[in-house]
XYZ file of C-alpha atoms in Angstrom:
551
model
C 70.483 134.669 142.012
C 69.490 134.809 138.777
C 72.464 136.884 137.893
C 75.000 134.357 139.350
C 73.700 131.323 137.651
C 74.390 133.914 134.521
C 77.685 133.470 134.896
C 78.382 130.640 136.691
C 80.341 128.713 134.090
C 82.655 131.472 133.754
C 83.089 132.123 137.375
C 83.341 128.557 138.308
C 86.512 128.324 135.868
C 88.136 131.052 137.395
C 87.339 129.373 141.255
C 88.301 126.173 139.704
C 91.997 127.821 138.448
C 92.415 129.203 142.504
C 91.560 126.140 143.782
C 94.154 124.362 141.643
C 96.834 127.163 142.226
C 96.448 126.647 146.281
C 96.041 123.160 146.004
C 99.770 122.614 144.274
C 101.001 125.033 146.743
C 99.846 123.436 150.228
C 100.702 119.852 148.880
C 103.372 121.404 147.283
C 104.727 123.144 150.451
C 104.160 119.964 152.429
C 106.481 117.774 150.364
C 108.714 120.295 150.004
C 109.100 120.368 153.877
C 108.911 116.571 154.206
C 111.417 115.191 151.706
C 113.752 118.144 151.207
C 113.920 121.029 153.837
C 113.233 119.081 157.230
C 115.772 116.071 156.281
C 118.584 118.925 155.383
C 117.449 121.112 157.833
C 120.326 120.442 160.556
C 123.087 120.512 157.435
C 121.746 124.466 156.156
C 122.847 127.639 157.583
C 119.614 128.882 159.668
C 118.000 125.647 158.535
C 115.221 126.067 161.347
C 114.340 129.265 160.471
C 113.834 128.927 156.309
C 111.764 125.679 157.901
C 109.608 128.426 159.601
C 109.295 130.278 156.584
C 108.087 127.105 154.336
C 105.642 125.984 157.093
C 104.401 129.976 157.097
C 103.843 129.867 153.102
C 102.507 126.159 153.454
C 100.232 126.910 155.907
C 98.783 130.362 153.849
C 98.181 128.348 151.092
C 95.971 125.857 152.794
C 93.965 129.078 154.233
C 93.520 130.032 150.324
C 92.579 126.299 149.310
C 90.268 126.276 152.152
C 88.694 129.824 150.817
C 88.818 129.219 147.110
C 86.897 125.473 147.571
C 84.380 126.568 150.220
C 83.535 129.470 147.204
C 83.395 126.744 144.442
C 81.137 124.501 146.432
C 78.615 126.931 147.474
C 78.764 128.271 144.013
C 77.782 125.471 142.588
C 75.442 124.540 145.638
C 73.512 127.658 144.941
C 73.094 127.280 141.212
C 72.125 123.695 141.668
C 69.602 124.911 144.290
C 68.135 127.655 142.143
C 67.544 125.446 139.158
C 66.351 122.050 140.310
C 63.971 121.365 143.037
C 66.314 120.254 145.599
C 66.908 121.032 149.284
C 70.500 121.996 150.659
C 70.822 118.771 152.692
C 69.885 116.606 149.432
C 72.222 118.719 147.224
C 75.433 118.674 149.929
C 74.843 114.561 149.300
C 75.925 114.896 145.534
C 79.466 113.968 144.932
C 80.681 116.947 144.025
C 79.517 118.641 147.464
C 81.015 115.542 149.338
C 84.274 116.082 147.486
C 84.540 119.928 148.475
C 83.887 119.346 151.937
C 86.207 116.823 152.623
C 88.494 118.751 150.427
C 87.901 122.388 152.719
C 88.238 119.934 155.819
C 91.439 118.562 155.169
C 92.703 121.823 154.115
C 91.224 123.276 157.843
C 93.499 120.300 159.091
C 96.445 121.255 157.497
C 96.003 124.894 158.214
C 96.174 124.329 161.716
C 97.786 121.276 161.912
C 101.394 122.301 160.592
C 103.934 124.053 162.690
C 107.028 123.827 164.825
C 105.584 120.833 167.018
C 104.316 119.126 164.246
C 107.142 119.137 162.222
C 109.302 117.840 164.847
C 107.409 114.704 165.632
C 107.513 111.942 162.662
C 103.700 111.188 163.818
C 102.152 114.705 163.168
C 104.468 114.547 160.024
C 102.855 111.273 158.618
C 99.582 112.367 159.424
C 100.054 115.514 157.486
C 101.338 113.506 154.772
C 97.872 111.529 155.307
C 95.893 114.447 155.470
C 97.484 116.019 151.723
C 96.751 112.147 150.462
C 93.014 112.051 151.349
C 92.842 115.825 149.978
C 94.087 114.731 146.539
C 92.139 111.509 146.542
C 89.263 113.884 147.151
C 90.291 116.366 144.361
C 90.475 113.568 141.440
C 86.399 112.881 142.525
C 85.781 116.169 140.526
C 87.770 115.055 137.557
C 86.418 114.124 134.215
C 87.718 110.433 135.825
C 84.829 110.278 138.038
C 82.060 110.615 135.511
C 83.563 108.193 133.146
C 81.596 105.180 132.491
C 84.048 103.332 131.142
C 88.188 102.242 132.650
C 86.916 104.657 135.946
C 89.506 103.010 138.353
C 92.606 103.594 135.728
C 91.196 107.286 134.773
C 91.125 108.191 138.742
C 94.454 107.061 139.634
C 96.091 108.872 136.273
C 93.898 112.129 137.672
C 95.637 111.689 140.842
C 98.921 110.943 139.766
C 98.791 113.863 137.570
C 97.734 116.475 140.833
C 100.665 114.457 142.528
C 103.207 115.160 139.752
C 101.906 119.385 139.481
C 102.261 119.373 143.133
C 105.467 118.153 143.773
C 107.353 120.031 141.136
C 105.493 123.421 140.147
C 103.604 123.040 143.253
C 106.904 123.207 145.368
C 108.612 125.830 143.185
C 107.501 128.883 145.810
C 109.062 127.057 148.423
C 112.413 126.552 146.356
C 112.532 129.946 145.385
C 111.564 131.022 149.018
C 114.659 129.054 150.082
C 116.979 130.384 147.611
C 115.933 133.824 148.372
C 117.507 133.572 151.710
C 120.083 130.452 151.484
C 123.511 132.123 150.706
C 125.635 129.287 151.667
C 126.735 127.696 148.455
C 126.938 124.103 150.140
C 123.398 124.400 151.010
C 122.284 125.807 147.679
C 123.787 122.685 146.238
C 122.240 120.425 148.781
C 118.560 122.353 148.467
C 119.022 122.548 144.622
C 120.488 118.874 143.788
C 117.158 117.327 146.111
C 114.437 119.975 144.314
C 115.972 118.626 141.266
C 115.529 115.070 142.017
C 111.572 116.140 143.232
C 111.156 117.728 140.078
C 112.101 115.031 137.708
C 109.765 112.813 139.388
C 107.182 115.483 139.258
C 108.288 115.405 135.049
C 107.623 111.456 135.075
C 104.219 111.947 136.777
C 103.102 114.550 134.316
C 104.113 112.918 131.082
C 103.278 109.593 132.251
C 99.684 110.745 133.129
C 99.471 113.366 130.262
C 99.961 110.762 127.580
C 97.375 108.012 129.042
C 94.920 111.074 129.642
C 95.316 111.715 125.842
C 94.802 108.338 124.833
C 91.549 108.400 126.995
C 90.159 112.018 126.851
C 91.142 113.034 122.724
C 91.448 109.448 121.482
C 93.067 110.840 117.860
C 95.169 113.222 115.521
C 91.308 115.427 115.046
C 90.077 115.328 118.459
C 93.589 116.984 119.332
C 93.033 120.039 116.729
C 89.697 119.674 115.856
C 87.802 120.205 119.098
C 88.086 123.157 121.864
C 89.200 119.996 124.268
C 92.378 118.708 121.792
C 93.351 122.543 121.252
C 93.497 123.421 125.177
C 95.508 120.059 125.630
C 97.725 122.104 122.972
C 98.218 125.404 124.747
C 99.124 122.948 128.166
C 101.536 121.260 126.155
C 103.052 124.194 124.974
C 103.118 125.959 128.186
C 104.920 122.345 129.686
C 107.127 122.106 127.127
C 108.682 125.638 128.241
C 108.476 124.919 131.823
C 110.841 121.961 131.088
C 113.380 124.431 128.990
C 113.768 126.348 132.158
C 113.598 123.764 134.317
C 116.585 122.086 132.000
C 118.334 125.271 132.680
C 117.928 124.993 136.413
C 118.952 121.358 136.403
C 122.857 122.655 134.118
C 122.933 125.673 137.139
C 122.418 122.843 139.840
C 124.598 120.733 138.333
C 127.942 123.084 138.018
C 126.922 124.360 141.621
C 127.285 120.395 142.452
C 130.518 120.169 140.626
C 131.918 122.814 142.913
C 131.900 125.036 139.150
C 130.648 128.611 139.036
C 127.226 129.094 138.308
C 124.637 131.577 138.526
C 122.501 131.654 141.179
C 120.615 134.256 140.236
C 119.265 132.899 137.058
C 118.185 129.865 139.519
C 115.705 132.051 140.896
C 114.793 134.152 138.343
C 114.240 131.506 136.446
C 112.506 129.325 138.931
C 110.333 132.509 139.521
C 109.125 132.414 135.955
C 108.131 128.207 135.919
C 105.705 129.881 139.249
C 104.084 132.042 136.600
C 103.938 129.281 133.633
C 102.805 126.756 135.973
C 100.239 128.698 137.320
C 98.748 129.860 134.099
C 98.852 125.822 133.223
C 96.602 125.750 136.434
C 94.021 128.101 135.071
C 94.211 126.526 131.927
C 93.711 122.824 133.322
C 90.191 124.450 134.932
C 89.133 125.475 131.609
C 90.070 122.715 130.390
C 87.289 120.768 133.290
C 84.677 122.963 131.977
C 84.586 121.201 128.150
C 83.734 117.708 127.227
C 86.691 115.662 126.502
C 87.656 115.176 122.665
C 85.960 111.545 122.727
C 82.623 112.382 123.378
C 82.990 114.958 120.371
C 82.060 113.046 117.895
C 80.020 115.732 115.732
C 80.741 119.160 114.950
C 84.749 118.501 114.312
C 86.880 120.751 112.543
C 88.750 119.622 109.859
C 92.126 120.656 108.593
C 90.565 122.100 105.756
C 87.692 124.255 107.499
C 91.446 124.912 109.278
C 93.175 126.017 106.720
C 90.141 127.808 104.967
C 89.893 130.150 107.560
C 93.584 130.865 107.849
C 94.023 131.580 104.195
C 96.165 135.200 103.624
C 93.324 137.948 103.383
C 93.901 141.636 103.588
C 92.875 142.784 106.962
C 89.468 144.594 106.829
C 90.036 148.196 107.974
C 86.843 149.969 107.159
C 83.999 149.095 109.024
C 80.384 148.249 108.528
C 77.868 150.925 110.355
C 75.899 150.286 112.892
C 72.774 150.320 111.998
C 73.469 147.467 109.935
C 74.189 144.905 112.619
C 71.799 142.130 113.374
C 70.556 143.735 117.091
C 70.428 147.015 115.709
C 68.006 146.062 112.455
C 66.432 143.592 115.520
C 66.079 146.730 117.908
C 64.293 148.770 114.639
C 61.685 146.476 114.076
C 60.857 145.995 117.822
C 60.663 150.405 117.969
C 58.193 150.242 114.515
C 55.840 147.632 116.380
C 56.129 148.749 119.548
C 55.271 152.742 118.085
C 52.383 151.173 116.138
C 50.854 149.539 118.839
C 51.249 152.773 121.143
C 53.886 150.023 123.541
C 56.687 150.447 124.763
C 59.706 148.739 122.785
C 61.401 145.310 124.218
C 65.157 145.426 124.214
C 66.342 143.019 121.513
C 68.689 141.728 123.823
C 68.737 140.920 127.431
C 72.496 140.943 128.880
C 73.298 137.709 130.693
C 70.118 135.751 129.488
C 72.107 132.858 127.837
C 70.397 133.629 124.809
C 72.483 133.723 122.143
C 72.202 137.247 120.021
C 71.535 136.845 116.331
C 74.467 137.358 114.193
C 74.173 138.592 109.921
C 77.859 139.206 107.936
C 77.797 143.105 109.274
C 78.582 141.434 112.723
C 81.415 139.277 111.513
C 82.731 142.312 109.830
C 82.685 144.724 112.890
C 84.224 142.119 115.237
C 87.196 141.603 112.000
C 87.702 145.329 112.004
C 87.963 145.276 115.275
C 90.678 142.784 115.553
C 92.658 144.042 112.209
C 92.653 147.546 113.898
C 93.942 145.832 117.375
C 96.677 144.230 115.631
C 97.894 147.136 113.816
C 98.175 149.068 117.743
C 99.733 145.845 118.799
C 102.302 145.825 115.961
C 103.129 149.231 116.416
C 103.838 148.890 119.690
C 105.964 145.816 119.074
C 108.219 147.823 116.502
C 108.426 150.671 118.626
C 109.640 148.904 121.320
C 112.123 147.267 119.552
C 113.217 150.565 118.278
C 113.388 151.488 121.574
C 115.443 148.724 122.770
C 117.547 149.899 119.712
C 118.550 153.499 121.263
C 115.803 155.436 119.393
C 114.542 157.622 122.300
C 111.472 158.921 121.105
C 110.267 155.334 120.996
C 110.118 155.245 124.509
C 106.641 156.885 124.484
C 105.298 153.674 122.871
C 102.948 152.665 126.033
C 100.416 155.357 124.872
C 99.413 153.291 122.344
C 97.824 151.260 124.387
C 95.634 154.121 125.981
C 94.202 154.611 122.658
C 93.670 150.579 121.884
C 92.114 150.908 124.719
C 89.603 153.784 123.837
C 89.084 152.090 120.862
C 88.243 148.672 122.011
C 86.194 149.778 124.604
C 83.867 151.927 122.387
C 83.823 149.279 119.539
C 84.157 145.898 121.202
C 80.289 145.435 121.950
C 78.520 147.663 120.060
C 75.003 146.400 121.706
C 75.949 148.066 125.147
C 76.801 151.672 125.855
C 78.097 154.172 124.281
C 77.007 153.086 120.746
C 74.175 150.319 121.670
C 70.365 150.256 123.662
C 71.875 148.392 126.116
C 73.163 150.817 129.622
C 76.604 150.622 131.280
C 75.838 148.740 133.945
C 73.570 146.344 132.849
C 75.788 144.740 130.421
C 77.916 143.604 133.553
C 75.617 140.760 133.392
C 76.677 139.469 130.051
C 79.797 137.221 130.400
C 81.769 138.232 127.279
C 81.020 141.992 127.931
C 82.272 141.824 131.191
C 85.795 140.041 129.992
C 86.490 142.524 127.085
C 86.394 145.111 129.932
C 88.614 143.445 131.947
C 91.107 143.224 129.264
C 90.378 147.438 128.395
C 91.532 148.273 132.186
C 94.704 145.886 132.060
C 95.469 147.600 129.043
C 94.830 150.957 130.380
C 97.069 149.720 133.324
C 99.481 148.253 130.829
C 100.019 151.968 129.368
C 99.413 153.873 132.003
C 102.466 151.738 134.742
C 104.816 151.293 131.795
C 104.711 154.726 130.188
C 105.388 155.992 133.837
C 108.131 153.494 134.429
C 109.927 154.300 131.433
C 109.657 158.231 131.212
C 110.961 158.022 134.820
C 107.660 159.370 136.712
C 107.063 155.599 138.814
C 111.042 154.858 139.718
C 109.938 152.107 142.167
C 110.917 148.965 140.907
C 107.986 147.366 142.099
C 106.043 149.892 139.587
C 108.119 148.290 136.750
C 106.864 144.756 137.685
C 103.689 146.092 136.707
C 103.808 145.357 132.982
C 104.871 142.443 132.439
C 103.012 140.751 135.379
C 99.488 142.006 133.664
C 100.485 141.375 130.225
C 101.298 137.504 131.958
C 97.940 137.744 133.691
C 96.047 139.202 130.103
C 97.276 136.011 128.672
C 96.223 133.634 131.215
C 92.418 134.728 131.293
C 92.344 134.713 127.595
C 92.147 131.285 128.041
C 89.346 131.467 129.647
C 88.049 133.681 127.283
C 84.783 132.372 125.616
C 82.841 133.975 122.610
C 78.855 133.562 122.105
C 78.968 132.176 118.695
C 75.344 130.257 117.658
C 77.728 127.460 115.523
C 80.025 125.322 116.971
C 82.625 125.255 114.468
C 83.039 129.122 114.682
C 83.475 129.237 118.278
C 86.244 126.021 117.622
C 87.780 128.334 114.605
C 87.904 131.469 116.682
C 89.724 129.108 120.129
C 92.373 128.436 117.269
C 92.889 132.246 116.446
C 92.761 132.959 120.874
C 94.913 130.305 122.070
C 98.580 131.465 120.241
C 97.552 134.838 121.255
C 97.308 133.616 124.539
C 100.294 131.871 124.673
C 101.959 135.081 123.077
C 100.588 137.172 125.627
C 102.156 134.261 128.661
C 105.769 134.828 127.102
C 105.821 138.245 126.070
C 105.084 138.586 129.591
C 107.734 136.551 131.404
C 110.038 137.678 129.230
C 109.694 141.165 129.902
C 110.169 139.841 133.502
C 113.536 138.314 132.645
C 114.576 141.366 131.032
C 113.989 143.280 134.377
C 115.394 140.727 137.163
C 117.857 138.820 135.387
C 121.639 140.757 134.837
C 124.252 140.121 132.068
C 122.830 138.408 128.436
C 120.040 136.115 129.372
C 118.013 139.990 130.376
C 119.504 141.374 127.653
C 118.243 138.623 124.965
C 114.530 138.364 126.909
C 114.466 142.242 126.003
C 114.076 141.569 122.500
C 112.090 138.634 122.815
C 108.783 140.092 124.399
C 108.595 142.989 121.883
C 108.889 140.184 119.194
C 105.926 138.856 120.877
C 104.019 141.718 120.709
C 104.319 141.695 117.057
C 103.533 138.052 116.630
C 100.244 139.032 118.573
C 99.793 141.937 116.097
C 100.288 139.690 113.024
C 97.742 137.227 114.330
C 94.925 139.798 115.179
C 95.464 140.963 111.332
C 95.368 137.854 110.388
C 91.922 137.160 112.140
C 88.885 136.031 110.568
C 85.282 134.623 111.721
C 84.351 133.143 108.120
C-alpha cells in the first residue's frame, strides 16, 4: 500500500489519459452511429454490416471505459483509505467516488445495451443517447469545474461542452476510419465523408468555444499561459489542436472534390484521419496531466518570468565532461552517514529512500551530471537525425543509424540516476519505487525497442510490415508520456524551467513520430515529403537537449 500511494499521482495521470481515450471513443462511437452511419445506413453498400462493425468497436470501448474508471476509482479509493481515517462506505460518498460509479455504470449500460435490436428501435437509440449524456454529465464532476468556488454552473457546462466537442470529432475518428477502411463505393465515401465533416466542424466549434472561456477562467493572463506548468500544458494542447485542424483541413479539400464528383485521394483520407487518432489521443493524455496541476489562477507565487525565461535559454556550450560521482549531493550525503555509522559501530542509513516523496538534496555537481547527460543525448539524437537524412539521401551505409540508439540507451541507463544501480547505494529493484526512476527506464526500453525494430526493418531482417510500424508508433508513444514526465526538483521555478525545455521535445517526439507513419502508409509526395520531416525532427530534439540547462 504504501508503495501505491508512492506513485499514485503518476499512475492516476496515466488512468486518467485511458479513461479519457475510451470515453471519446464510446461517446464517440455512439454519435457516430446515431447521426451518421444508421441514418445512411440503407443508402451504403453493406450499410448493415459496417453498422455491425461500429456497434462492435463502440461497444469495446465502453468495456475499456468501464475497466480504466473502475481502476481510477479504486485507486484513488485506496489511497484515500490508507491516508485518512475513513471507512470504504464513507469514502465511496465523496464526489469523486459517486462520479466513477455512475460513470462505470453507464458505461456497463452501454456495453450491453448497444446492438442490432437496439439500434433498430428509435427508443433503445434515445436511451443510449441518454445513457452517453448522464456519463458526460458525470465526467465534468471530476473537472477542475467542480471544485471551483466561484462561476461553478458556467465552468461545468464549458467542461462538458468541451468532452462533447473531443467526442464527437476525435472521439468518432476510429469509427470514420473503420468505415473508410471497408466503404469502396465512392457515392458512399462522399455521403460518410461530407456528414463526418459536418460532425467534425461542430466538434471544432465546441473545442474552441470552450478552450477560449476555459482560458479566460483557468490561466486568466499572458504569464499564467508561459509562466506556470498549467499555461505551458495549455500550450503543448494548443499546439497539438492546431495540427489536428491542418489535417483535418486536408480531409475537409479530399471530401470536398470527392463531393464535386473530382478525383481525390482516398487514401490520404485515411491515412490522414489515422494520424488525427494518434494526435488526438496524445491531447487526451495530455488533458489528464493537465487535471493533475492547479490551474494558472490560483498560481499566484512562484511565476516565471520572461526573463528567468530567457536567462535560462541563453546560447551556452553544451557541457560534455562530467562531474564524478563522488561529488554529487547523495553520494557526499551517503559518506557522512558510512563515517557515523563506522564510528558508532551501526550500520549506515541509505541517504535516500526510493519512492519516499522526499525530495533528494541537490549541490551544482547534480545540475551538471543531469546537463551532461542531456548534451550527450542530444549529440546521439542529432546524429541520428543527420544520418537518417543521409540515408533518405541514397547514402547506404547510413542505414545502420538505429544502433545509435542502442548505445543512447546504454548510456542513459547507466548515467540517468546515478543514486540507483550500477553506479549508486541504491539496488535494481528497489528504485522501481521512485517515480522518475521508473519513467527514465521506460523511455531506455522504447529506445532499445526503437533501435532494435527499426535497425531490423531497415537491414531487411523484420520484412513484416507490421514490424515497420514499430518505430514510429513508440517514438509517437515516447512523446506522449513525456508529458507526463515529472522531475523532483526542491524549487518550483526549476521544475517550471525544465517543463519549458520537455514540452517541445515532446511535441517533437509526437510529429517525428506520425510523420514517420506518413512516410510508411501514405504513396506518391505527401510519404515522400513526411520522410524528411521526422528526421528533421530528430535533429530539432537533438538541438534542444544541447541546448538544455537546469540553472
Amino acid at each position: 500500500m504504501a508503495l501505491l500511494v508512492d506513485i499514485f499521482g503518476y499512475l492516476s495521470v496515466i488512468l486518467h489519459g485511458f479513461v479519457i481515450v475510451t470515453q471519446s471513443m464510446t461517446l464517440g462511437g455512439l454519435l457516430f452511429l446515431m447521426l451518421l452511419l444508421h441514418p445512411l445506413s440503407p443508402r451504403l453498400p453493406q450499410g448493415d454490416v459496417l453498422e455491425q462493425r461500429v456497434v462492435r468497436l463502440t461497444r469495446w470501448s465502453a468495456w475499456g471505459l468501464l475497466l480504466s474508471e473502475l481502476a481510477t476509482t479504486a485507486l484513488q479509493v485506496s489511497v484515500l483509505m490508507s491516508t485518512v481515517d475513513l471507512s470504504f462506505a464513507n469514502v465511496m460518498q465523496a464526489s469523486f467516488a459517486v462520479a466513477g460509479s455512475i460513470k462505470i455504470l453507464c458505461a456497463l449500460a452501454i456495453a450491453l445495451g448497444l446492438g442490432r435490436r437496439s439500434m433498430a428501435q428509435p427508443l433503445p437509440r434515445v436511451l443510449l443517447l441518454l445513457v452517453g449524456l448522464l456519463e458526460l454529465v458525470a465526467a465534468t464532476a471530476t473537472t477542475h469545474a467542480y471544485a471551483r468556488l466561484d462561476h461553478n454552473a458556467l465552468l461545468m457546462a464549458v467542461e462538458g461542452l468541451h468532452q462533447f466537442g473531443a467526442a464527437i470529432w476525435i472521439g468518432a475518428i476510429p469509427c470514420f476510419v473503420l468505415v473508410l477502411r471497408h466503404l469502396q463505393d465512392t457515392d458512399g465515401l462522399t455521403l460518410v465523408g461530407a456528414r463526418f465533416s459536418r460532425m467534425s466542424m461542430i466538434g471544432v466549434a465546441c473545442i474552441l468555444l470552450s478552450g477560449i472561456t476555459m482560458w479566460i477562467f483557468y490561466v486568466g493572463d499572458v504569464q499564467g499561459f508561459y509562466g506556470t506548468a498549467y499555461g505551458v500544458m495549455v500550450g503543448a494542447k494548443v499546439a497539438m489542436f492546431i495540427g489536428l485542424l491542418g489535417l483535418g483541413l486536408g480531409n475537409f479539400l479530399v471530401t470536398e472534390r470527392l463531393r464535386k464528383g473530382a478525383n481525390a485521394s482516398v487514401i490520404r483520407l485515411r491515412r490522414f484521419a489515422e494520424v488525427e487518432i494518434g494526435i488526438g489521443f496524445t491531447i487526451f493524455f495530455a488533458a489528464a496531466s493537465l487535471t493533475s496541476v492547479p490551474p494558472a489562477v490560483d498560481l499566484t507565487t512562484d511565476r516565471v518570468s520572461l526573463h528567468e525565461i530567457a536567462e535560462r535559454n541563453a546560447p551556452a556550450w553544451p557541457r560534455l565532461s562530467s562531474p564524478d560521482h563522488d561529488t554529487l549531493a547523495i553520494s557526499q550525503l551517503q559518506t557522512q552517514l558510512d563515517r557515523e555509522a563506522a564510528r558508532d559501530h551501526q550500520v549506515a542509513q541509505s541517504a535516500t529512500t526510493p519512492g519516499s516523496g522526499v525530495i533528494p538534496p541537490r549541490n551544482a555537481e547534480d545540475i551538471a551530471w543531469s546537463e551532461y547527460n542531456h548534451h550527450w543525448a542530444g549529440i546521439f539524437v542529432l546524429l541520428i537525425g543527420f544520418m537518417a537524412l543521409l540515408g533518405r539521401a541514397g547514402a547506404g551505409w547510413a542505414k545502420h543509424w538505429p544502433l545509435l540508439f542502442l548505445a543512447m540507451a546504454g548510456f542513459l541507463l547507466i548515467r540517468s540516476d546515478p543514486e540507483v544501480w550500477p553506479l549508486g547505494q541504491e539496488g535494481w529493484w528497489i528504485a522501481w519505487r521512485d517515480v522518475e526512476v521508473a519513467q527514465h527506464r521506460f523511455f531506455v526500453l522504447l529506445i532499445i525497442l526503437f533501435g532494435a525494430f527499426e535497425w531490423s526493418v531497415r537491414t531487411g531482417r523484420l520484412k513484416s510490415e507490421r514490424a515497420a510500424m514499430v518505430f514510429p508508433l513508440l517514438v509517437a508513444v515516447g512523446g506522449a508520456m513525456l508529458l507526463t514526465h515529472s522531475h523532483q526538483i526542491s524549487n518550483v521555478k526549476d521544475q517550471m524551467l525544465i517543463e519549458l525545455t520537455h514540452t517541445p521535445l515532446a511535441l517533437a517526439g509526437v510529429a517525428a513520430g506520425w510523420a514517420r507513419w506518413l512516410e510508411l502508409r501514405l504513396p506518391g509526395r505527401g510519404g515522400r515529403i513526411a520522410g524528411y520531416v521526422w528526421p528533421a525532427c530528430f535533429m530539432l530534439i537533438g538541438v534542444i537537449l544541447l541546448w538544455y540547462r537546469e540553472a
